[in-house]
CSV table of C-alpha atoms in Angstrom, one decimal:
chain,number,residue,atom,x,y,z
W,27,MET,CA,0.0,0.0,0.0
W,28,SER,CA,1.2,3.5,-0.8
W,29,ARG,CA,0.3,6.8,0.6
W,30,PHE,CA,-0.1,8.1,-2.9
W,31,TRP,CA,-3.0,5.6,-3.8
W,32,SER,CA,-6.4,7.5,-4.4
W,33,PRO,CA,-9.2,6.7,-2.1
W,34,VAL,CA,-10.9,4.5,-4.5
W,35,VAL,CA,-7.8,2.2,-5.0
W,36,GLN,CA,-7.9,1.3,-1.3
W,37,THR,CA,-11.6,0.2,-1.6
W,38,LEU,CA,-11.1,-2.1,-4.7
W,39,THR,CA,-11.0,-6.0,-4.6
W,40,PRO,CA,-9.7,-6.6,-8.1
W,41,TYR,CA,-11.1,-9.5,-10.3
W,42,VAL,CA,-8.9,-12.5,-10.0
W,43,PRO,CA,-8.5,-14.3,-13.7
W,44,GLY,CA,-8.0,-17.8,-14.2
W,45,GLU,CA,-4.5,-19.1,-13.3
W,46,GLN,CA,-2.1,-19.4,-16.3
W,47,PRO,CA,0.3,-22.0,-14.8
W,48,GLN,CA,3.8,-22.6,-16.1
W,49,MET,CA,3.9,-26.3,-15.8
W,50,GLN,CA,5.6,-28.6,-18.3
W,51,ARG,CA,3.0,-31.1,-18.5
W,52,LEU,CA,-0.5,-29.7,-18.0
W,53,VAL,CA,-4.1,-30.4,-18.8
W,54,LYS,CA,-5.5,-26.9,-18.7
W,55,LEU,CA,-9.3,-26.7,-18.1
W,56,ASN,CA,-9.6,-23.5,-15.9
W,57,THR,CA,-10.0,-20.5,-18.2
W,58,ASN,CA,-12.5,-21.5,-20.8
W,59,GLU,CA,-10.2,-21.2,-23.8
W,60,SER,CA,-10.8,-23.1,-27.0
W,61,PRO,CA,-9.0,-26.4,-27.2
W,62,TYR,CA,-8.8,-25.7,-30.9
W,63,GLY,CA,-6.6,-23.2,-32.7
W,64,PRO,CA,-8.1,-20.0,-34.4
W,65,SER,CA,-9.2,-20.0,-38.0
W,66,ALA,CA,-6.3,-20.4,-40.5
W,67,LYS,CA,-7.7,-17.4,-42.4
W,68,ALA,CA,-7.5,-15.3,-39.2
W,69,LEU,CA,-3.9,-16.3,-38.6
W,70,ALA,CA,-3.1,-15.6,-42.4
W,71,ALA,CA,-4.8,-12.0,-41.9
W,72,ILE,CA,-2.7,-11.3,-38.9
W,73,GLN,CA,0.4,-12.3,-40.5
W,74,SER,CA,-0.4,-10.0,-43.6
W,75,GLN,CA,-0.3,-7.0,-41.3
W,76,THR,CA,3.3,-7.6,-39.9
W,77,ASN,CA,4.8,-5.0,-42.3
W,78,ASP,CA,5.8,-1.4,-42.3
W,79,ASP,CA,2.2,-0.3,-41.6
W,80,LEU,CA,2.7,-1.1,-38.1
W,81,ARG,CA,4.4,2.3,-37.7
W,82,LEU,CA,0.9,3.8,-38.4
W,83,TYR,CA,-1.9,4.0,-36.1
W,84,PRO,CA,-4.7,1.6,-36.7
W,85,ASP,CA,-8.4,2.8,-37.6
W,86,PRO,CA,-9.6,4.2,-34.5
W,87,GLU,CA,-13.2,3.5,-35.4
W,88,GLY,CA,-12.4,-0.1,-36.7
W,89,LEU,CA,-15.0,0.4,-39.5
W,90,ALA,CA,-14.1,-2.5,-41.5
W,91,LEU,CA,-14.4,-4.7,-38.6
W,92,LYS,CA,-17.8,-3.0,-37.7
W,93,LYS,CA,-18.9,-3.6,-41.3
W,94,ALA,CA,-18.0,-7.3,-40.9
W,95,ILE,CA,-19.8,-7.9,-37.7
W,96,ALA,CA,-22.9,-5.9,-38.9
W,97,GLN,CA,-23.0,-7.9,-42.1
W,98,LEU,CA,-22.8,-11.3,-40.4
W,99,HIS,CA,-25.8,-10.4,-38.0
W,100,GLY,CA,-27.9,-8.1,-40.3
W,101,LEU,CA,-27.4,-5.0,-38.5
W,102,ASP,CA,-26.1,-1.4,-39.3
W,103,PRO,CA,-22.4,-0.6,-38.5
W,104,LYS,CA,-23.7,2.1,-36.4
W,105,GLN,CA,-25.0,-0.5,-34.2
W,106,VAL,CA,-21.5,-1.9,-33.3
W,107,PHE,CA,-19.1,-1.0,-30.7
W,108,LEU,CA,-15.5,-2.4,-30.5
W,109,GLY,CA,-13.2,-2.9,-27.5
W,110,ASN,CA,-10.0,-4.5,-26.3
W,111,GLY,CA,-11.7,-7.7,-25.4
W,112,SER,CA,-15.3,-7.8,-23.9
W,113,ASP,CA,-14.0,-6.8,-20.6
W,114,GLU,CA,-13.1,-3.4,-21.8
W,115,VAL,CA,-16.4,-3.2,-23.6
W,116,LEU,CA,-18.1,-4.2,-20.5
W,117,ALA,CA,-16.2,-1.6,-18.4
W,118,HIS,CA,-17.3,1.3,-20.9
W,119,ILE,CA,-20.9,-0.2,-20.5
W,120,PHE,CA,-20.7,0.2,-16.8
W,121,ALA,CA,-19.4,3.6,-16.9
W,122,GLY,CA,-21.5,4.9,-19.8
W,123,LEU,CA,-25.0,3.3,-19.4
W,124,LEU,CA,-25.2,1.6,-16.0
W,125,LYS,CA,-24.1,4.4,-13.6
W,126,GLN,CA,-27.5,5.7,-12.9
W,127,ASN,CA,-29.5,7.0,-9.8
W,128,LYS,CA,-30.8,3.5,-9.1
W,129,PRO,CA,-28.7,0.3,-8.4
W,130,VAL,CA,-27.7,-2.0,-11.2
W,131,HIS,CA,-29.0,-5.5,-10.9
W,132,PHE,CA,-27.2,-8.8,-11.6
W,133,PRO,CA,-27.3,-12.3,-10.1
W,134,ASP,CA,-25.4,-13.2,-6.9
W,135,ILE,CA,-23.7,-15.9,-8.7
W,136,THR,CA,-22.4,-14.6,-12.0
W,137,TYR,CA,-19.3,-13.0,-13.6
W,138,SER,CA,-17.3,-11.8,-10.6
W,139,PHE,CA,-15.8,-8.7,-12.7
W,140,TYR,CA,-19.4,-7.0,-12.2
W,141,PRO,CA,-19.1,-5.9,-8.8
W,142,VAL,CA,-15.4,-4.9,-9.3
W,143,TYR,CA,-16.7,-2.6,-12.0
W,144,CYS,CA,-19.3,-1.3,-9.8
W,145,LYS,CA,-16.8,-0.3,-7.1
W,146,LEU,CA,-14.3,1.1,-9.6
W,147,PHE,CA,-16.9,3.4,-11.1
W,148,GLY,CA,-18.9,4.0,-7.8
W,149,ILE,CA,-22.1,2.2,-9.0
W,150,ASP,CA,-24.6,1.2,-6.6
W,151,TYR,CA,-25.8,-2.5,-7.2
W,152,LYS,CA,-28.0,-5.2,-6.0
W,153,THR,CA,-27.4,-9.0,-6.4
W,154,ILE,CA,-30.6,-11.1,-7.4
W,155,PRO,CA,-30.4,-14.7,-6.0
W,156,LEU,CA,-30.4,-17.5,-8.6
W,157,GLY,CA,-33.2,-20.1,-8.2
W,158,GLU,CA,-32.7,-23.4,-6.3
W,159,GLN,CA,-31.4,-25.1,-9.5
W,160,PHE,CA,-29.0,-22.2,-10.0
W,161,GLU,CA,-31.2,-20.6,-12.7
W,162,ILE,CA,-31.8,-17.1,-13.7
W,163,ASN,CA,-35.4,-16.1,-13.5
W,164,ALA,CA,-36.1,-12.9,-15.8
W,165,ARG,CA,-39.1,-12.1,-13.6
W,166,ASP,CA,-36.9,-11.4,-10.6
W,167,TYR,CA,-35.5,-8.4,-12.4
W,168,VAL,CA,-38.7,-6.7,-13.1
W,169,LEU,CA,-38.0,-4.2,-10.3
W,170,PRO,CA,-36.8,-0.5,-10.2
W,171,ASN,CA,-33.3,-0.4,-11.2
W,172,GLY,CA,-30.6,1.5,-13.0
W,173,GLY,CA,-29.9,-1.4,-15.4
W,174,VAL,CA,-29.8,-5.0,-15.6
W,175,ILE,CA,-26.9,-7.3,-16.7
W,176,PHE,CA,-26.2,-11.0,-16.8
W,177,PRO,CA,-24.4,-13.6,-18.9
W,178,ASN,CA,-26.5,-16.0,-21.0
W,179,PRO,CA,-25.5,-18.6,-20.6
W,180,ASN,CA,-24.4,-17.7,-17.1
W,181,ALA,CA,-21.0,-18.0,-15.6
W,182,PRO,CA,-19.8,-20.0,-13.9
W,183,THR,CA,-23.0,-22.3,-14.0
W,184,GLY,CA,-23.3,-22.6,-17.6
W,185,ARG,CA,-27.2,-22.4,-17.4
W,186,ALA,CA,-29.1,-20.3,-20.1
W,187,ILE,CA,-32.7,-18.8,-20.2
W,188,ALA,CA,-34.8,-18.6,-23.4
W,189,ARG,CA,-34.5,-15.5,-25.6
W,190,SER,CA,-38.4,-15.2,-25.2
W,191,GLU,CA,-37.8,-14.7,-21.4
W,192,ILE,CA,-35.5,-11.8,-22.1
W,193,GLU,CA,-37.9,-10.2,-24.6
W,194,THR,CA,-40.5,-10.1,-21.8
W,195,LEU,CA,-37.8,-8.7,-19.5
W,196,LEU,CA,-37.1,-5.9,-22.1
W,197,SER,CA,-40.9,-5.0,-22.4
W,198,LYS,CA,-41.3,-4.6,-18.5
W,199,ASN,CA,-38.0,-2.9,-18.2
W,200,LEU,CA,-38.4,0.1,-20.6
W,201,ASP,CA,-36.7,2.7,-18.2
W,202,SER,CA,-33.2,1.3,-17.9
W,203,VAL,CA,-30.7,-0.7,-20.1
W,204,VAL,CA,-30.6,-4.5,-20.1
W,205,VAL,CA,-27.2,-6.0,-21.0
W,206,ILE,CA,-27.0,-9.4,-22.1
W,207,ASP,CA,-23.2,-10.8,-22.1
W,208,GLU,CA,-23.1,-13.6,-24.5
W,209,ALA,CA,-19.5,-14.7,-24.2
W,210,TYR,CA,-20.3,-18.5,-24.5
W,211,VAL,CA,-23.5,-18.1,-26.6
W,212,ASP,CA,-22.1,-20.1,-29.5
W,213,TYR,CA,-22.4,-23.4,-27.6
W,214,GLY,CA,-26.0,-24.0,-27.7
W,215,THR,CA,-27.8,-20.7,-26.5
W,216,GLU,CA,-30.1,-18.6,-28.4
W,217,SER,CA,-28.7,-15.1,-29.0
W,218,CYS,CA,-30.5,-11.8,-28.5
W,219,ILE,CA,-28.9,-10.3,-31.4
W,220,PRO,CA,-31.7,-11.0,-33.8
W,221,LEU,CA,-33.9,-8.6,-31.5
W,222,LEU,CA,-31.7,-5.6,-32.6
W,223,ARG,CA,-32.5,-6.0,-36.4
W,224,GLY,CA,-34.7,-3.6,-38.3
W,225,ALA,CA,-37.0,-0.9,-37.0
W,226,SER,CA,-38.3,-2.7,-34.0
W,227,CYS,CA,-34.7,-2.5,-32.5
W,228,PRO,CA,-35.3,-1.9,-28.7
W,229,GLU,CA,-33.8,1.3,-27.4
W,230,ASN,CA,-32.6,-0.4,-24.2
W,231,LEU,CA,-30.8,-3.7,-25.2
W,232,VAL,CA,-27.1,-4.2,-25.6
W,233,VAL,CA,-25.6,-7.6,-26.4
W,234,VAL,CA,-21.9,-8.2,-25.7
W,235,HIS,CA,-19.8,-10.8,-27.6
W,236,THR,CA,-16.0,-11.9,-27.5
W,237,LEU,CA,-13.7,-13.5,-30.0
W,238,SER,CA,-11.7,-15.1,-27.0
W,239,LYS,CA,-13.9,-18.2,-26.6
W,240,SER,CA,-15.5,-19.9,-29.6
W,241,ARG,CA,-13.3,-18.0,-32.1
W,242,ALA,CA,-10.2,-19.0,-30.2
W,243,LEU,CA,-8.7,-15.6,-30.1
W,244,ALA,CA,-8.3,-15.0,-26.4
W,245,GLY,CA,-4.7,-13.7,-27.0
W,246,LEU,CA,-5.9,-11.2,-29.5
W,247,ARG,CA,-8.3,-9.4,-27.3
W,248,VAL,CA,-11.1,-8.4,-29.2
W,249,GLY,CA,-14.7,-7.8,-28.0
W,250,PHE,CA,-17.7,-6.0,-29.2
W,251,ALA,CA,-21.1,-4.8,-28.2
W,252,VAL,CA,-24.1,-4.4,-30.5
W,253,GLY,CA,-27.2,-2.4,-29.6
W,254,HIS,CA,-29.4,0.7,-30.7
W,255,PRO,CA,-27.2,3.4,-32.3
W,256,THR,CA,-28.0,5.9,-29.7
W,257,LEU,CA,-26.6,3.4,-26.8
W,258,ILE,CA,-23.5,2.9,-29.1
W,259,GLU,CA,-23.0,6.5,-29.5
W,260,GLY,CA,-22.7,6.8,-25.7
W,261,LEU,CA,-20.2,4.1,-25.6
W,262,GLU,CA,-18.3,5.7,-28.4
W,263,ARG,CA,-18.0,8.9,-26.5
W,264,VAL,CA,-16.8,7.1,-23.4
W,265,LYS,CA,-14.2,5.2,-25.3
W,266,ASN,CA,-12.9,8.2,-27.1
W,267,SER,CA,-12.5,9.7,-23.7
W,268,PHE,CA,-10.4,6.8,-22.5
W,269,ASN,CA,-8.4,5.4,-25.3
W,270,SER,CA,-9.1,6.2,-29.0
W,271,TYR,CA,-7.1,3.2,-30.5
W,272,PRO,CA,-8.3,0.0,-28.4
W,273,LEU,CA,-7.6,-2.3,-31.3
W,274,GLY,CA,-4.3,-2.7,-33.2
W,275,ARG,CA,-4.0,-3.4,-36.8
W,276,LEU,CA,-3.3,-7.1,-36.1
W,277,ALA,CA,-6.3,-7.4,-33.9
W,278,GLN,CA,-8.7,-5.6,-36.4
W,279,ALA,CA,-7.3,-7.9,-39.4
W,280,GLY,CA,-7.5,-11.1,-37.5
W,281,ALA,CA,-11.0,-10.3,-36.1
W,282,ILE,CA,-12.4,-9.5,-39.5
W,283,ALA,CA,-11.2,-12.9,-41.0
W,284,ALA,CA,-12.3,-14.8,-37.9
W,285,ILE,CA,-15.9,-13.2,-38.1
W,286,GLU,CA,-16.0,-14.1,-41.8
W,287,ASP,CA,-15.1,-17.8,-41.3
W,288,GLN,CA,-18.3,-19.1,-40.1
W,289,THR,CA,-17.3,-22.7,-41.3
W,290,HIS,CA,-14.4,-22.8,-38.7
W,291,LEU,CA,-16.8,-21.4,-36.0
W,292,LEU,CA,-19.5,-24.1,-36.5
W,293,GLU,CA,-17.3,-26.9,-37.0
W,294,THR,CA,-15.1,-26.3,-33.7
W,295,SER,CA,-18.3,-25.4,-31.7
W,296,ALA,CA,-19.8,-28.5,-32.7
W,297,LYS,CA,-16.8,-30.4,-31.5
W,298,VAL,CA,-17.0,-28.8,-28.1
W,299,ILE,CA,-20.6,-29.4,-27.6
W,300,GLN,CA,-20.2,-33.2,-28.7
W,301,THR,CA,-17.4,-33.5,-26.1
W,302,ARG,CA,-19.3,-31.7,-23.5
W,303,GLU,CA,-22.2,-34.2,-23.7
W,304,GLY,CA,-19.9,-37.0,-23.5
W,305,LEU,CA,-18.0,-35.7,-20.5
W,306,VAL,CA,-21.2,-35.0,-18.6
W,307,SER,CA,-22.3,-38.7,-19.2
W,308,GLN,CA,-19.0,-40.1,-17.9
W,309,LEU,CA,-19.1,-37.8,-14.8
W,310,ASN,CA,-22.8,-38.8,-14.2
W,311,ALA,CA,-21.6,-42.5,-14.2
W,312,LEU,CA,-18.9,-41.3,-11.4
W,313,GLY,CA,-21.7,-39.9,-9.4
W,314,PHE,CA,-21.3,-36.2,-10.0
W,315,ASP,CA,-24.2,-33.9,-10.2
W,316,THR,CA,-23.7,-31.5,-13.1
W,317,LEU,CA,-25.9,-28.5,-14.0
W,318,PRO,CA,-27.4,-28.1,-17.6
W,319,SER,CA,-24.8,-26.3,-19.6
W,320,THR,CA,-25.0,-24.5,-22.8
W,321,ALA,CA,-21.5,-23.1,-22.7
W,322,ASN,CA,-17.9,-24.5,-23.3
W,323,PHE,CA,-17.6,-25.5,-19.6
W,324,ILE,CA,-19.6,-27.3,-17.0
W,325,PHE,CA,-20.3,-26.8,-13.4
W,326,THR,CA,-20.3,-30.1,-11.4
W,327,ARG,CA,-20.0,-31.4,-7.9
W,328,HIS,CA,-19.7,-34.8,-6.2
W,329,PRO,CA,-21.9,-35.4,-3.1
W,330,LYS,CA,-19.3,-37.3,-1.3
W,331,HIS,CA,-16.2,-35.0,-2.0
W,332,ALA,CA,-15.5,-31.4,-1.3
W,333,GLY,CA,-15.0,-29.2,-4.3
W,334,GLU,CA,-11.5,-27.9,-3.0
W,335,SER,CA,-10.1,-31.5,-2.3
W,336,LEU,CA,-11.1,-32.5,-5.7
W,337,TYR,CA,-9.6,-29.4,-7.4
W,338,GLN,CA,-6.2,-30.1,-5.5
W,339,ALA,CA,-6.3,-33.7,-6.2
W,340,LEU,CA,-6.6,-32.9,-9.8
W,341,ARG,CA,-3.9,-30.3,-9.8
W,342,ASP,CA,-1.5,-32.7,-8.1
W,343,ARG,CA,-2.1,-34.9,-11.2
W,344,GLY,CA,-1.3,-31.8,-13.6
W,345,ILE,CA,-5.2,-31.1,-14.4
W,346,ILE,CA,-6.1,-27.6,-13.8
W,347,VAL,CA,-9.7,-26.7,-13.3
W,348,ARG,CA,-11.5,-23.9,-11.5
W,349,HIS,CA,-12.8,-23.7,-7.9
W,350,PHE,CA,-14.6,-20.8,-6.2
W,351,LYS,CA,-14.5,-20.2,-2.6
W,352,SER,CA,-17.8,-18.6,-2.5
W,353,PRO,CA,-21.1,-19.4,-0.7
W,354,ARG,CA,-23.4,-21.8,-2.2
W,355,ILE,CA,-20.9,-22.8,-4.9
W,356,ASP,CA,-17.9,-24.0,-3.1
W,357,ALA,CA,-18.7,-27.6,-3.7
W,358,PHE,CA,-18.5,-27.0,-7.3
W,359,LEU,CA,-15.7,-27.3,-10.0
W,360,ARG,CA,-15.9,-25.5,-13.2
W,361,ILE,CA,-14.4,-27.5,-15.8
W,362,THR,CA,-13.6,-26.2,-19.3
W,363,ILE,CA,-14.2,-28.4,-22.2
W,364,GLY,CA,-11.2,-29.6,-23.9
W,365,THR,CA,-10.4,-32.0,-26.4
W,366,ASP,CA,-11.7,-35.7,-26.2
W,367,GLU,CA,-8.3,-36.8,-25.2
W,368,GLN,CA,-8.2,-34.1,-22.4
W,369,SER,CA,-11.7,-35.2,-21.1
W,370,ASN,CA,-10.6,-38.9,-21.1
W,371,GLU,CA,-7.5,-38.0,-19.0
W,372,LEU,CA,-9.7,-35.8,-16.6
W,373,VAL,CA,-12.2,-38.7,-16.2
W,374,ALA,CA,-9.4,-41.3,-15.7
W,375,ALA,CA,-7.9,-39.1,-12.9
W,376,LEU,CA,-11.2,-38.6,-11.2
W,377,ARG,CA,-12.0,-42.2,-11.2
W,378,GLU,CA,-8.5,-42.9,-9.5
W,379,ILE,CA,-9.3,-40.1,-6.9
W,380,LEU,CA,-12.8,-41.5,-6.0
W,381,SER,CA,-11.6,-45.0,-5.8
């Protein structure tokens, strides 16, 4: 601690990202990265930008990338906002749209960056308890608020709610913004982006995406939000008051190619879904209780073994998963879906641990 810290620094409890361990032999199933590489077209596009043009600033608006995203989703480029990963996009949303006179609402078990943003930006918030089966009930958010935000599917549970429920929430929450964080949407969840097309685009909906998961570009740091043009205009004002150049030339080129390569996205997502269903079946046979998931991870527990002890026993065997020491969920492990080979190694280790 330094005496030169501002008062806000002393109040912060920073977000703790998933561990990036430096181990020679490792089955890494803790940070929800894709087990498959990025699109070859994205890699070629990145390589094509490693030339003398790197001495020049990138396009601060990222217009070519905005057009690619808009074309894919049937939107206008004015509905697209870009950021250095979805975490930066979310930070601008909290600062620009969710800092209101009433508290922002989000689940009590969800992405743990949300309360960090609130404390950083001085935003009042209220957590809404998940249901008995760790589900989000949209009707619980029809209360006076300064905004609503949650992931769909939720993290770390992996549970999703139907788009129709979110439509109902929007219709009953007209005086504040609803933010749907769709980081894991490509693994079996209905996206809310279709609601933003055409003249019926709601004024209060923002949908956030990342290229870090299903497009396997976590190391490139690209995220985006889509919404009504007036909301996007507000986010642009925040961005240009903070950092006019959040995405470099390499990032923009790789992201455009990844967005355009839908074949790679669909093929790799299908592999993850297939592996996920197989892993859940194998864990069920070992006595695990696993929540329904439409993400690239599962949330599971064993009735006879503590979550922390299972986490440590796996780690001792070179298999890294995620454990949260939080009320209601400390019995669970969050396990990223890897390759079939990694899943088989995980199951073999658990079988040994439980024997």
